mmCIF file of C-alpha atoms in Angstrom:
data_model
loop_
_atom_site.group_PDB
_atom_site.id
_atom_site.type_symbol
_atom_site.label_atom_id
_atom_site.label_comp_id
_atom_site.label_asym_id
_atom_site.label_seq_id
_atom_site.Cartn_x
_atom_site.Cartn_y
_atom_site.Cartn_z
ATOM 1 C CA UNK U 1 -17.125 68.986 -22.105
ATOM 2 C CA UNK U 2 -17.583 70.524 -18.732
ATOM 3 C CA UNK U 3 -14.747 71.909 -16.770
ATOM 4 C CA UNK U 4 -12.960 69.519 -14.212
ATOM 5 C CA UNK U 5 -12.954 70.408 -10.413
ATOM 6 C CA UNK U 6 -9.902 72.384 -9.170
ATOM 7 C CA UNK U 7 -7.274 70.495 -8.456
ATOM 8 C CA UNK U 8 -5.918 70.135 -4.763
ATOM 9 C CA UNK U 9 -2.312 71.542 -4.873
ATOM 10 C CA UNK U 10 -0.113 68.123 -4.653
ATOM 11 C CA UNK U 11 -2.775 66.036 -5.318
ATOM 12 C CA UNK U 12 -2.120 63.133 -8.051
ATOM 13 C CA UNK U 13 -4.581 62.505 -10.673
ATOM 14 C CA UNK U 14 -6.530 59.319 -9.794
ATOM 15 C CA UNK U 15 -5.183 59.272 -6.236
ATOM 16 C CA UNK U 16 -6.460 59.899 -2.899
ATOM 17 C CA UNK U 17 -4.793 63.677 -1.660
ATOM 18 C CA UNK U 18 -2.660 63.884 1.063
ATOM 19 C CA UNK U 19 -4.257 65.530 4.299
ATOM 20 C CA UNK U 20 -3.332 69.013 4.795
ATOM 21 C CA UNK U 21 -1.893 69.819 1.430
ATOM 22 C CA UNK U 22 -5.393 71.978 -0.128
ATOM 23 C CA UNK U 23 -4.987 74.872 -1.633
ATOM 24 C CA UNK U 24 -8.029 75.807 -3.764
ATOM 25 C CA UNK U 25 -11.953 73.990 -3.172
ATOM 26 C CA UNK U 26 -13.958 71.641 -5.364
ATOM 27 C CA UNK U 27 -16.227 73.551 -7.510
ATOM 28 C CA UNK U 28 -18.961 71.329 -8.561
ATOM 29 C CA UNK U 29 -21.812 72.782 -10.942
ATOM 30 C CA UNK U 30 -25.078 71.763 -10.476
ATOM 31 C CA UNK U 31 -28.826 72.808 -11.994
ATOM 32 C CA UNK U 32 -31.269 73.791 -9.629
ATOM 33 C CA UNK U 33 -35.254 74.101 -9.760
ATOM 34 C CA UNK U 34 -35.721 77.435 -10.492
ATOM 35 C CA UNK U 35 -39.207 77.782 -10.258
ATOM 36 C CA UNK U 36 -41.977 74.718 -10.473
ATOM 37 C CA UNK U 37 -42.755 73.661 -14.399
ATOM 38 C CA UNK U 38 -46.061 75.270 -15.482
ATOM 39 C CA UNK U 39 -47.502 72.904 -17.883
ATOM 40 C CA UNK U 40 -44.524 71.878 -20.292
ATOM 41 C CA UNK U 41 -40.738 72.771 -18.694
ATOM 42 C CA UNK U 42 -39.224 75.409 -20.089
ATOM 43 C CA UNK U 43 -35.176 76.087 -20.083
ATOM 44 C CA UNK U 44 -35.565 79.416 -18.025
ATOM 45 C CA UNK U 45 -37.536 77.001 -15.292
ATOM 46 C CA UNK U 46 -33.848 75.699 -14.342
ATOM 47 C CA UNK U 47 -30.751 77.609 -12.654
ATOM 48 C CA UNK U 48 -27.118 76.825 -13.131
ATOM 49 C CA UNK U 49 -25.321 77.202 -9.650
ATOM 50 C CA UNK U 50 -21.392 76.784 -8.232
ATOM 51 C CA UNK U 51 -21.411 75.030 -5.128
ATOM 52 C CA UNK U 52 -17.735 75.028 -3.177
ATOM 53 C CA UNK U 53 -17.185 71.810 -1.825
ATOM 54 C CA UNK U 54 -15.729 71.063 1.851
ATOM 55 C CA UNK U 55 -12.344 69.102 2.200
ATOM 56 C CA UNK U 56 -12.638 65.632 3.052
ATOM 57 C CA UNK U 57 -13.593 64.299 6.303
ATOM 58 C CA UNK U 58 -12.723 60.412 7.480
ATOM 59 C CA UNK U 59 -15.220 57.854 5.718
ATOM 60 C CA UNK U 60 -16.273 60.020 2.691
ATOM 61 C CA UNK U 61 -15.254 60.145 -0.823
ATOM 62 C CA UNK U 62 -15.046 62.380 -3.493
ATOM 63 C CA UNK U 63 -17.229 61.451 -6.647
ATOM 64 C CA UNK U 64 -17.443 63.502 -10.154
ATOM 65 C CA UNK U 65 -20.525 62.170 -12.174
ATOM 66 C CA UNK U 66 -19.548 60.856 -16.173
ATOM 67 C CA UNK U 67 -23.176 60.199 -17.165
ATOM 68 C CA UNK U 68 -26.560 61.757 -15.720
ATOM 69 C CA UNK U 69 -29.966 60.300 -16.371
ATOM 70 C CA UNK U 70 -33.066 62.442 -17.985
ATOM 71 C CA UNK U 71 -36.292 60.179 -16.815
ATOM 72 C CA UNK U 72 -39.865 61.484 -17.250
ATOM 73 C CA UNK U 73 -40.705 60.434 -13.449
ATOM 74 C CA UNK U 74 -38.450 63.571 -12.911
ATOM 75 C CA UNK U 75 -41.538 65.531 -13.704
ATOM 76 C CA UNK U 76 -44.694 64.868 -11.583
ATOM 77 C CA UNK U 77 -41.488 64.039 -8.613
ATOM 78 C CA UNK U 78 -40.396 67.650 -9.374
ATOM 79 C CA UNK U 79 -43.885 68.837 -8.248
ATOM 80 C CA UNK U 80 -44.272 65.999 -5.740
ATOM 81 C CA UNK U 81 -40.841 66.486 -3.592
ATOM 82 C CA UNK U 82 -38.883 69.029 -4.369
ATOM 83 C CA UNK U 83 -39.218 72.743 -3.704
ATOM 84 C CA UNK U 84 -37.935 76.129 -5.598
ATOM 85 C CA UNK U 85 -34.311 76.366 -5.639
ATOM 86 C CA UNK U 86 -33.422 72.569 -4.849
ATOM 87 C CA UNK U 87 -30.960 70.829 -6.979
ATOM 88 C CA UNK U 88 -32.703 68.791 -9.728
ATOM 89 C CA UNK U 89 -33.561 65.141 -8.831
ATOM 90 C CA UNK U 90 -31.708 62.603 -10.643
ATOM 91 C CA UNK U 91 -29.200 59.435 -10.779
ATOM 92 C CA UNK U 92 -25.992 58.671 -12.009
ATOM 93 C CA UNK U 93 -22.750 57.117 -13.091
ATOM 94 C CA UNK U 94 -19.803 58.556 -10.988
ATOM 95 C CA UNK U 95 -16.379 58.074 -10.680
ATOM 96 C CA UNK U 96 -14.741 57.707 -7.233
ATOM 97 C CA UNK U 97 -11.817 60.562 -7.735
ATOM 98 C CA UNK U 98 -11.219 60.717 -3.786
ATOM 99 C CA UNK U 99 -11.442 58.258 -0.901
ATOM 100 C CA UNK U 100 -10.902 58.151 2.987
ATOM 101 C CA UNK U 101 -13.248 55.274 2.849
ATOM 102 C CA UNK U 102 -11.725 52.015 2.988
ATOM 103 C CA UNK U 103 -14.928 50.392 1.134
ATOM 104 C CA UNK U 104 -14.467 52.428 -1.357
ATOM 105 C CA UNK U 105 -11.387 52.610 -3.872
ATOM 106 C CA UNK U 106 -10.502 55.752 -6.353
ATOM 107 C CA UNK U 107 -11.259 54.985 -10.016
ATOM 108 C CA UNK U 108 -14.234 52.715 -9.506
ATOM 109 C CA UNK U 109 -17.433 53.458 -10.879
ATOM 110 C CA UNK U 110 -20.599 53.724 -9.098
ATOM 111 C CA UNK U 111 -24.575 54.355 -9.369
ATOM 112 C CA UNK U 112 -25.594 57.545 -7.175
ATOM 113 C CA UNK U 113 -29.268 59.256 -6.164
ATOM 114 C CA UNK U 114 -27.360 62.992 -6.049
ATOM 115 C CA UNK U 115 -29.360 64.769 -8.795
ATOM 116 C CA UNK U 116 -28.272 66.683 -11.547
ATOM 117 C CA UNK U 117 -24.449 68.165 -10.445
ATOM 118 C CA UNK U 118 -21.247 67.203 -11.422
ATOM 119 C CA UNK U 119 -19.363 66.715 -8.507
ATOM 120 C CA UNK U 120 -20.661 65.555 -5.441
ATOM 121 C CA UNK U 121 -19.124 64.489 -1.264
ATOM 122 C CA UNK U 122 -20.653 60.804 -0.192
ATOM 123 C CA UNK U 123 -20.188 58.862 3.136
ATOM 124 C CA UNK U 124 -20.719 55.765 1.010
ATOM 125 C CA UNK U 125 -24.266 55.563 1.842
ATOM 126 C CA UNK U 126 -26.742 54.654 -0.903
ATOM 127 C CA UNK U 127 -23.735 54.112 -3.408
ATOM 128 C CA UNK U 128 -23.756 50.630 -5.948
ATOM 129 C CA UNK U 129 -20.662 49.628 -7.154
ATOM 130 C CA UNK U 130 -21.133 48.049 -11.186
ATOM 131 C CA UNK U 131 -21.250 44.634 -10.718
ATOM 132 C CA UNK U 132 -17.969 43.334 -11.005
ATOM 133 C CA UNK U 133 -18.580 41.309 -13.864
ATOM 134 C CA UNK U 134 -19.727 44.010 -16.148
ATOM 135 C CA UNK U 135 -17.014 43.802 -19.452
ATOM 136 C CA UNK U 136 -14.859 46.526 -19.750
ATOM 137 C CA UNK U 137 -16.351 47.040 -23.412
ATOM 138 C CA UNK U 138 -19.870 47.977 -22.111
ATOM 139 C CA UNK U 139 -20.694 51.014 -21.819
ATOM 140 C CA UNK U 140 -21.450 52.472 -18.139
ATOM 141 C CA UNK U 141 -24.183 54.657 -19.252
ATOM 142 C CA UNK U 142 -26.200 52.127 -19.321
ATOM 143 C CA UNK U 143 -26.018 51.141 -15.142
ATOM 144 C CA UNK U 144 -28.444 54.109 -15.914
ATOM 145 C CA UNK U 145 -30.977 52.465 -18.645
ATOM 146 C CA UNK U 146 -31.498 48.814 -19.458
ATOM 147 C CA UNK U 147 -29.189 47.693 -17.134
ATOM 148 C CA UNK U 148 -30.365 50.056 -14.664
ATOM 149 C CA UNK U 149 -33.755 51.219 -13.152
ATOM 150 C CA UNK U 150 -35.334 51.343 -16.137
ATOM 151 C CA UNK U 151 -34.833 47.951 -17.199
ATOM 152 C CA UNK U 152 -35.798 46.883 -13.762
ATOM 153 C CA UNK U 153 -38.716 48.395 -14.395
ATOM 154 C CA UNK U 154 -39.780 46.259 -17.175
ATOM 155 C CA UNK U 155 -38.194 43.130 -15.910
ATOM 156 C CA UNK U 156 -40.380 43.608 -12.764
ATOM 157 C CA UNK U 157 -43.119 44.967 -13.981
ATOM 158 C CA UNK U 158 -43.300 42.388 -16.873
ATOM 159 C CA UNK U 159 -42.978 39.282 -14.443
ATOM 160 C CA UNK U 160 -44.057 40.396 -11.369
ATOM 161 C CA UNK U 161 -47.029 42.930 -12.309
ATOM 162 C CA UNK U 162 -48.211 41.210 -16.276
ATOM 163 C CA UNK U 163 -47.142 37.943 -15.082
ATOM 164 C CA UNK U 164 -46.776 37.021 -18.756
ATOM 165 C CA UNK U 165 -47.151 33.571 -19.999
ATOM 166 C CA UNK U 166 -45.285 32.029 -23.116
ATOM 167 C CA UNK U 167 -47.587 32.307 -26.438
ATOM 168 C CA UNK U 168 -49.505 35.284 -24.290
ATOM 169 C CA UNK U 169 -49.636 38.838 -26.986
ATOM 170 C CA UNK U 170 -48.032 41.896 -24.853
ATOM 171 C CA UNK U 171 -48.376 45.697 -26.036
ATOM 172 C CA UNK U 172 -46.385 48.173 -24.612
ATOM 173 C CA UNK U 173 -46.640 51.888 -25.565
ATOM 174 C CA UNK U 174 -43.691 54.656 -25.502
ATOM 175 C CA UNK U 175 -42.216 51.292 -27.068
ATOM 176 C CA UNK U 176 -38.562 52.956 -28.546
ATOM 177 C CA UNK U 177 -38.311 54.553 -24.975
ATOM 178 C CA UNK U 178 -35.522 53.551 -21.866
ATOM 179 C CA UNK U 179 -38.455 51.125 -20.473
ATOM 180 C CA UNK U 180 -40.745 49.911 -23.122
ATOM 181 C CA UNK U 181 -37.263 48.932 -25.686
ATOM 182 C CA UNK U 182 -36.375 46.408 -22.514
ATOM 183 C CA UNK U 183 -40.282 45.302 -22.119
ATOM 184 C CA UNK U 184 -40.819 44.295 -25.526
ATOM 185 C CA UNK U 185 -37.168 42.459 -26.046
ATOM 186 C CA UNK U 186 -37.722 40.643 -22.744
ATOM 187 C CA UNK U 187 -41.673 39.801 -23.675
ATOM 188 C CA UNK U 188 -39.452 37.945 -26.755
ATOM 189 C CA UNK U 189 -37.137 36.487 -24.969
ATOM 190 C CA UNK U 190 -40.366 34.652 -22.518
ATOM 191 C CA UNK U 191 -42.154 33.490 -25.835
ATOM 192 C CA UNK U 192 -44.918 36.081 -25.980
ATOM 193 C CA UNK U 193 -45.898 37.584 -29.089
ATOM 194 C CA UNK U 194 -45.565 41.726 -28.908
ATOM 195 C CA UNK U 195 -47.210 44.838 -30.589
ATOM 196 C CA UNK U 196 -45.023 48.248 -29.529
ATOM 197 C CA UNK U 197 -46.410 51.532 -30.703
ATOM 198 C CA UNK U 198 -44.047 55.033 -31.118
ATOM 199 C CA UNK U 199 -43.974 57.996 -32.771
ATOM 200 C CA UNK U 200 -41.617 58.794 -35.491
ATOM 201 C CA UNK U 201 -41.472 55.925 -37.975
ATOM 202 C CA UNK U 202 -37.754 55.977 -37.199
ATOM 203 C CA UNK U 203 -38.927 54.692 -34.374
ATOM 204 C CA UNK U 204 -41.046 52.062 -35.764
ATOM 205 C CA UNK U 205 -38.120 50.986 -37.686
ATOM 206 C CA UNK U 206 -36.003 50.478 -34.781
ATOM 207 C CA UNK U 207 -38.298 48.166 -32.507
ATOM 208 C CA UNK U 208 -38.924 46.208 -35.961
ATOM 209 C CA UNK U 209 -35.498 45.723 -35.681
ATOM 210 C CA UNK U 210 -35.265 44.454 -32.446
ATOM 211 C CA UNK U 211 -37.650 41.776 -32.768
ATOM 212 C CA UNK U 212 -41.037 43.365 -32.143
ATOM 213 C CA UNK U 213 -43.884 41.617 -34.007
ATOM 214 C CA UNK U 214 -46.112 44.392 -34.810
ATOM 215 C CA UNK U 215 -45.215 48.318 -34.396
ATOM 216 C CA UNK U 216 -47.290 51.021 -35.539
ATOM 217 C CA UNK U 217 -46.816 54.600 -35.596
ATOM 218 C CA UNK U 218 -49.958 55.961 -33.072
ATOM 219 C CA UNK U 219 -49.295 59.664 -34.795
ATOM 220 C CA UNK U 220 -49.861 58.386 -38.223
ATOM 221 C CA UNK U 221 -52.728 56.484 -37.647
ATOM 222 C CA UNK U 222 -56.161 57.246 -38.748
ATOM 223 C CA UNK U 223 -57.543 55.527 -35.917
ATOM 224 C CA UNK U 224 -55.892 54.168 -32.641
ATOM 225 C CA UNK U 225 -58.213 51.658 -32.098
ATOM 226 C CA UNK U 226 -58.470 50.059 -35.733
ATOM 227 C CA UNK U 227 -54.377 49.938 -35.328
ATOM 228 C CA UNK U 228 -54.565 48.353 -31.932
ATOM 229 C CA UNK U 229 -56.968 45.555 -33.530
ATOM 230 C CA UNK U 230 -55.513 45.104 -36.657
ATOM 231 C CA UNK U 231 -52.341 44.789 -34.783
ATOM 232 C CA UNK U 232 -53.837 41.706 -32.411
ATOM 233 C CA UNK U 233 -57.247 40.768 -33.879
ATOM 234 C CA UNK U 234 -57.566 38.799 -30.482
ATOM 235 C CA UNK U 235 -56.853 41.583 -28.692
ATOM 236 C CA UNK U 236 -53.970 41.695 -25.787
ATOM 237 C CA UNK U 237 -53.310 39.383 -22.421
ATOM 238 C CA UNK U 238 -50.998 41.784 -21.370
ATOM 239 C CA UNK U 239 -50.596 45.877 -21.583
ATOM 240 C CA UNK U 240 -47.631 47.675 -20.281
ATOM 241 C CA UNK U 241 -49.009 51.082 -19.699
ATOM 242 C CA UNK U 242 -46.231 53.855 -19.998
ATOM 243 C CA UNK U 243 -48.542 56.632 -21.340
ATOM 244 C CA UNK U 244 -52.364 56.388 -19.639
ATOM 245 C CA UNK U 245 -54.474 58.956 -21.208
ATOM 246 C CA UNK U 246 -56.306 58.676 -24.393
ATOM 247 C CA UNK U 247 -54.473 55.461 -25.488
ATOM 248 C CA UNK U 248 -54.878 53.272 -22.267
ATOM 249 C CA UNK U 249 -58.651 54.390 -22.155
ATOM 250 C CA UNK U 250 -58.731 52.913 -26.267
ATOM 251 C CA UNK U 251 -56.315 49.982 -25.268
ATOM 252 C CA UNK U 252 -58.361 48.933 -22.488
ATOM 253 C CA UNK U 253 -60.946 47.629 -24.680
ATOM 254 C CA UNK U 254 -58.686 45.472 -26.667
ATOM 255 C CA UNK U 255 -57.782 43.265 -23.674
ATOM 256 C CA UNK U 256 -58.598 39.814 -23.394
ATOM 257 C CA UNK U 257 -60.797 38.130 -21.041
ATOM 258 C CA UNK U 258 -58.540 38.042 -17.573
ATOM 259 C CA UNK U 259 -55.996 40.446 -18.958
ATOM 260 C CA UNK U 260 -53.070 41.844 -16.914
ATOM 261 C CA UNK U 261 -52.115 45.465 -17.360
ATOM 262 C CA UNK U 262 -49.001 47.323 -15.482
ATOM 263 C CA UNK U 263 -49.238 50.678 -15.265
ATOM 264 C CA UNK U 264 -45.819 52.333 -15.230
ATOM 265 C CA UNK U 265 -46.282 55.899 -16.020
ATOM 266 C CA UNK U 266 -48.729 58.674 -17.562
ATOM 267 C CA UNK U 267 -45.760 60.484 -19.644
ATOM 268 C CA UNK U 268 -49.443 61.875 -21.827
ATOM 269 C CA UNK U 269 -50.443 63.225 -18.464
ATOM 270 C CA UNK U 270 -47.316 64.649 -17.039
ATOM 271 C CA UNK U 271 -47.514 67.984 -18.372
ATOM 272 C CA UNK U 272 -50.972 68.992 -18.588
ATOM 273 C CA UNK U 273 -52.075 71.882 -16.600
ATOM 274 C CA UNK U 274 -55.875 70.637 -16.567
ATOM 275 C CA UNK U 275 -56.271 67.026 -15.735
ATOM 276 C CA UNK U 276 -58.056 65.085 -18.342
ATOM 277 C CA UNK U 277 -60.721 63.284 -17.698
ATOM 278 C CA UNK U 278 -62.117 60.097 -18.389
ATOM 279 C CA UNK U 279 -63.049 57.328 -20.505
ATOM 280 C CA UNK U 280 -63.617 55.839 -17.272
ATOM 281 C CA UNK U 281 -62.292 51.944 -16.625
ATOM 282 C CA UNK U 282 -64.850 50.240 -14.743
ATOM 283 C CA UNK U 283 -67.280 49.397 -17.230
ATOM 284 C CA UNK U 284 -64.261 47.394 -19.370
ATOM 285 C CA UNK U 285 -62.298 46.025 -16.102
ATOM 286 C CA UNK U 286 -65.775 44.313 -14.851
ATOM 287 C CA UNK U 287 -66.626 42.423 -17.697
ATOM 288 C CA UNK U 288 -63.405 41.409 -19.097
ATOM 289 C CA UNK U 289 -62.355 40.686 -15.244
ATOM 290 C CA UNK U 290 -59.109 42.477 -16.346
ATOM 291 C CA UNK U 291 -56.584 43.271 -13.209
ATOM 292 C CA UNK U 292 -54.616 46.535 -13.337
ATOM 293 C CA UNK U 293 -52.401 46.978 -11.076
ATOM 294 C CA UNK U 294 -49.585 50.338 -10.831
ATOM 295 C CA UNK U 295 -45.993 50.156 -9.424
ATOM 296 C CA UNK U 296 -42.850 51.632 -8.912
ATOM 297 C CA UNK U 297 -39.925 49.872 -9.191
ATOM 298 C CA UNK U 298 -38.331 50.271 -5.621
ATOM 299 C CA UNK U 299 -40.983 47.654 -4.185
ATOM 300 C CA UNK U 300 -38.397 44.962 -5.765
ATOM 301 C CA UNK U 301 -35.128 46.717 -3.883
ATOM 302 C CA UNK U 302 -34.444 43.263 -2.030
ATOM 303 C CA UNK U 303 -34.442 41.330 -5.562
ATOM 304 C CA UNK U 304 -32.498 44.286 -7.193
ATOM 305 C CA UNK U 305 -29.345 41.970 -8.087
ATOM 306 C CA UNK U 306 -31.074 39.538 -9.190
ATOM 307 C CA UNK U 307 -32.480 41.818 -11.845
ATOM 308 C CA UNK U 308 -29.084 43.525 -12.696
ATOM 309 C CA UNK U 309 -27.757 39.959 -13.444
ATOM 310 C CA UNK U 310 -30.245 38.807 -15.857
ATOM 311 C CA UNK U 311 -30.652 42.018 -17.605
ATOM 312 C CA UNK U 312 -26.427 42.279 -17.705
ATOM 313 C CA UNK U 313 -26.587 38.486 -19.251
ATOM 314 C CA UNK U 314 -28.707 38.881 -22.379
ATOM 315 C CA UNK U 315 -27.188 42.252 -22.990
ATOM 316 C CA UNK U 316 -23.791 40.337 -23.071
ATOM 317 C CA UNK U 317 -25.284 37.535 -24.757
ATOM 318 C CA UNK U 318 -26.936 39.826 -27.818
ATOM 319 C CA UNK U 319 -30.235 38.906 -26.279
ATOM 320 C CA UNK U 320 -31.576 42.198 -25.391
ATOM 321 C CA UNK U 321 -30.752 44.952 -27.592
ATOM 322 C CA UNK U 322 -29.543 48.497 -26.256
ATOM 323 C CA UNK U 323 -29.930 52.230 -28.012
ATOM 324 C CA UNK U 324 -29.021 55.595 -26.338
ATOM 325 C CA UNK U 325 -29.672 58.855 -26.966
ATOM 326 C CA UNK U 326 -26.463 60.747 -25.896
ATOM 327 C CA UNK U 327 -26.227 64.612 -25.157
ATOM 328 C CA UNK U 328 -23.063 65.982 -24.500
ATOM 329 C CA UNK U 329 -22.116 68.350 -21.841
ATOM 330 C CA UNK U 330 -23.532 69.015 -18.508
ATOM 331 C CA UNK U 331 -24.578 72.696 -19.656
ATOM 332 C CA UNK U 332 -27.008 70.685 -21.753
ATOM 333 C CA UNK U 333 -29.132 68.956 -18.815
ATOM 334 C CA UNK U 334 -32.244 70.896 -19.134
ATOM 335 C CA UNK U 335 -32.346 70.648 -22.908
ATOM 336 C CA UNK U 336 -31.534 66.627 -23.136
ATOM 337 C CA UNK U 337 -34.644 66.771 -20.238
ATOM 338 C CA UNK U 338 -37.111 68.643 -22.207
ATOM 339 C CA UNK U 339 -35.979 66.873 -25.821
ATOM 340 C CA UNK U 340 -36.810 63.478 -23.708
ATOM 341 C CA UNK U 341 -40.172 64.536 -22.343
ATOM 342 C CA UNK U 342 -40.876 65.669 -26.307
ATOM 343 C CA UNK U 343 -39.938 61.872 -27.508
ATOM 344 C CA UNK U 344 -37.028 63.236 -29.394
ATOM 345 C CA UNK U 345 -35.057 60.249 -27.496
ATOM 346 C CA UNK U 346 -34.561 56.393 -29.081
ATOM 347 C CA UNK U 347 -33.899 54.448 -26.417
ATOM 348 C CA UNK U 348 -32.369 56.130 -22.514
ATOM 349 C CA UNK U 349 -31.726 59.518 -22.752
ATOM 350 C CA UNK U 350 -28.307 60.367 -21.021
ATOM 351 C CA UNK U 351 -26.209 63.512 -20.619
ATOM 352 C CA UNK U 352 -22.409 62.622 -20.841
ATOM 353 C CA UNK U 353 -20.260 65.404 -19.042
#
């Protein structure tokens, strides 16, 4: 367990300090970009720093974070928006341990975008509060997986990007993952047939478990493409895309005529020092009239409740299955990172401090 903040002389656990009464600073931790990944990240990439933090000023809180997130869009963003020596992008679930914001009340739990440290001063801005009807018996971590960004990914991507269709077949890839887990229950849950793929037959296991029709283990295989169409002899309406490479140039082929395909991520691209090139699509896309179409999963900010609620309502009702992968200790962030980007994860990867 990491070590709590120093405690403001007078100060009552779980209660806002009294003004004028500090003795010793916040020291949050925090893990900073040493120096960009090269190819795959390696633990001496990252750098553990103490940051002392300020006293608090009217409107902002105190927050310490209970669960960080380990995503694989952390990689190519890494490259993408951050520079040497920045603190590691990231979200979380914090605790409000501090307030002089009245919208804001110590003890409640919230969803922040303040990267990989442990404790962390907020004017309230670009904090959400756990819906208020989330049980007490749920875990929090998972404001940071299915019910969370990545299962707004797949509820979006699946409705808004595959537009599936009841009796429609749906394969999704990185299937035991944070995303493709929540695209292959929900594909159930809309009538659609679906074929997951992984890589561990753990793995396999798991999402036969949870209701998938057809899962295959893609390392195993002798050939990709003979599992893909013994999987779906008729071939695939819908593809959720969460590796690209070598698979979504096989997969491609498989599609029906008019097929939808969502392209969420490249995770078989994300570390490669060389890009890779081709198959190439066009040939495919042209004559099965397929659509592809990529996304992120901010373009449905505006319709972001409505997402929370549905995905909080079949977790509650048994509906939609959840499985995390949980690392203990904050000292541990780079390691739970890289073990993610290696698959080692079933289900969301999180770090619990």
């Amino acid at each position: 367990m990491a070590a709590g903040p120093a405690r403001r002389r007078g100060a009552v656990p779980g209660a806002p300090a009294e003004r004028g009464r500090t003795e010793r600073m916040v020291i949050a931790k925090a893990w900073v970009l040493k120096k960009h990944f090269d190819g795959f990240p390696q633990t001496s990439d990252f750098d553990l720093k103490k940051i002392e933090l300020p006293d608090l000023k009217d409107g902002e809180l105190l927050l310490e974070s209970v669960f960080l997130s380990v995503d694989p869009y952390m990689r190519p963003y890494s490259r993408r928006i951050m520079k040497e020596g920045d603190i590691m992008i990231g979200t979380q679930v914090a605790r409000i341990v501090e307030s002089k914001n009245p919208a804001f009340t110590v003890g409640a739990f919230v969803v922040a975008d303040r990267g990989w440290r442990t404790h962390f001063i907020s004017d309230g801005q670009g904090l959400q509060l756990l819906p208020s009807s989330w049980p007490e018996s749920l875990p929090k971590s998972l404001a940071l997986g299915t019910i969370g960004m990545p299962g707004l990914t797949a509820y979006f991507g699946l409705l808004e990007v595959c537009k599936m269709k009841p009796g429609e077949t749906v394969l999704v890839n990185a299937a035991a993952g944070a995303v493709g887990s929540v695209v292959g229950q929900l594909a159930k849950i809309g009538g659609c047939r679906v074929v997951g793929c992984a890589g561990s037959d753990d793995k396999v296991a798991y999402l036969k478990k949870i209701g998938f029709d057809e899962v295959f283990n893609y390392k195993t295989v002798k050939s990709l493409d003979e599992a893909l169409h013994k999987a779906s002899p008729d071939g695939y309406d819908c593809f959720f895309d969460n590796v690209g490479g070598e698979f979504a140039s096989v997969a491609i082929n498989q599609m029906k005529k008019y097929g939808r395909i969502a392209v969420c991520g490249a995770i078989s691209q994300y570390n490669d020092s060389v890009p890779q090139k081709g198959p190439y699509v066009q040939i495919p896309m042209i004559f099965k009239e397929l659509q592809m179409e990529g996304f992120l999963v901010t373009r449905w900010n505006n319709r972001r409740e409505e997402g929370l609620q549905a995905l909080l309502k079949w977790v509650v009702e048994g509906k939609v299955k959840c499985h995390e992968q949980v690392t203990e200790g904050f000292e541990n962030m780079p390691v739970a990172f890289i073990g993610m980007l290696k698959g080692e994860n079933l289900g969301k990867a999180v770090v619990k401090v």
